Amino acid sequence: MVTFLPFPGYRPALNGDERIEDRISPPYDVIGKEYLRVLQDRRNNVTNLTLKPDVDRKYKGSRKELDRMTSDGSLRQDPDSFYLYEQVFDDHGVKKTRVGLVGILKTERYEDGGIVPHEETFSKVKEDRLNLLRDMEAHLESIFCVYEGLSPGLYREACDRARLIYRHMDGSGVDHRFHIIDDKGVQERITSELGEQKVLIADGHHRYETALSYSQENPGDERKGYVLATLVAAGDEGLVVWPTHRLVSSTGVPAEDAEKAIMQSMETEEVTEARMESDLKSWTMGLMFKDGRRFLARHEGGQGGLWDLDTYVVQELVLNGAYRHDEGMSTVEYEAEYQNVKRMMLEGGRDLAIVLNDPSLETIWGLSMKGVRTPKKTTFFYPKVWSGFVLYKMA
């Protein structure tokens, strides 16, 4: 059973000549250093709370800023509300709209079955986010989840009752439209319908697992048992999943040895760059070597399960197999934009780029429901859910 509730959110009360873009940001883990400096020059920007630790990697200074923002009126508190978050964007030439419901999701162990992960996580990241939660006593960023969906009538009514409060066009051309749903009847029906469904964590595994650990540290405080979450229906037309490509730099495996291992483990065909791009969907992956050669590669092992995922094939046969990444003999970078991958290869320093197809949400959902976790960075849900539109304070 899933518990998804409205909450008394804190959101920006814009002062003077402030605009909503002065307050919001992409999620903490995708902000470049230069852009972060621009954002943190804006005193009330959410990154001054999420990404400004003290020298001891604690966040007591950021907590003082949060307390200041609530006391001086920079943040206003709503009555119990859900929020509707629309993102209108271009997906390779096609205009799409993704609609999410924002509320608080009760944390539970994965073994309980209501909330399902799909990717492995990094423990170091979770340690930092746990320090943030302990000091801030607030969820400042939303995790992103996929659920089965509302009944058509309730979905239409929720959209009709939603009132626009913020709008922002970001530098990538994504139109963010943030609404409030304060109708009690609609809220109760949303909570009721979600209670019979399962939720798949799409983006934010680290934050969810951190929130669960935090709730277990505070068993007597009901408010600390929830995490801020944005839920998108599995059938939403704007639920776009991009691949995350891999770039490999060898630190100890000779190039000829790695290439030989790849050719022996998969069917390969050398192609032009244009052919690699046009025919990729018929193959497991594309390979771009540093000397300019391009190959299409296919694995047909027939094992099923994780072997149906190209990221698992890459992990086992290329990264850990040919380049011995699990032994520390290579490093791996991740990039969702194909044009950036090509640019990075032209810059030099990388031995191989592995270009992947769009992941299948159906395959990922099926594996996840069986308790199988995919390799890290299997999916890139586009666009990202931005932070700062609303916060969940627990104290």
Coordinates of C-alpha atoms in Angstrom, one line a residue, residues 11 18 23 64 111 133 139 162 165 167 200 206 215 219 232 256 283 291 294 318-319 373-374 379 389:
R11 CA 7.0 28.0 -1.6
E18 CA 12.6 38.7 -7.9
R23 CA 14.5 30.8 -6.7
K64 CA 20.1 29.3 9.2
E111 CA 10.7 -5.4 0.8
L133 CA 18.3 16.1 6.0
H139 CA 12.9 18.0 1.9
A162 CA -5.3 23.1 -10.6
I165 CA 1.2 29.8 -9.5
R167 CA 5.8 29.5 -14.9
L200 CA 8.4 2.9 -9.3
H206 CA 19.7 8.2 -3.4
S215 CA 12.7 8.2 9.0
P219 CA 10.6 6.7 14.5
V232 CA 3.9 10.7 -13.3
E256 CA 44.2 -3.9 -28.8
W283 CA 21.7 -3.5 -32.7
D291 CA 40.9 6.4 -33.8
R294 CA 32.7 3.1 -35.8
V318 CA 32.6 -4.2 -22.3
L319 CA 33.2 -2.4 -19.0
R373 CA 17.8 -3.7 -10.1
T374 CA 19.4 -2.4 -13.3
T379 CA 17.8 5.6 -17.6
F389 CA 9.0 25.4 -6.5

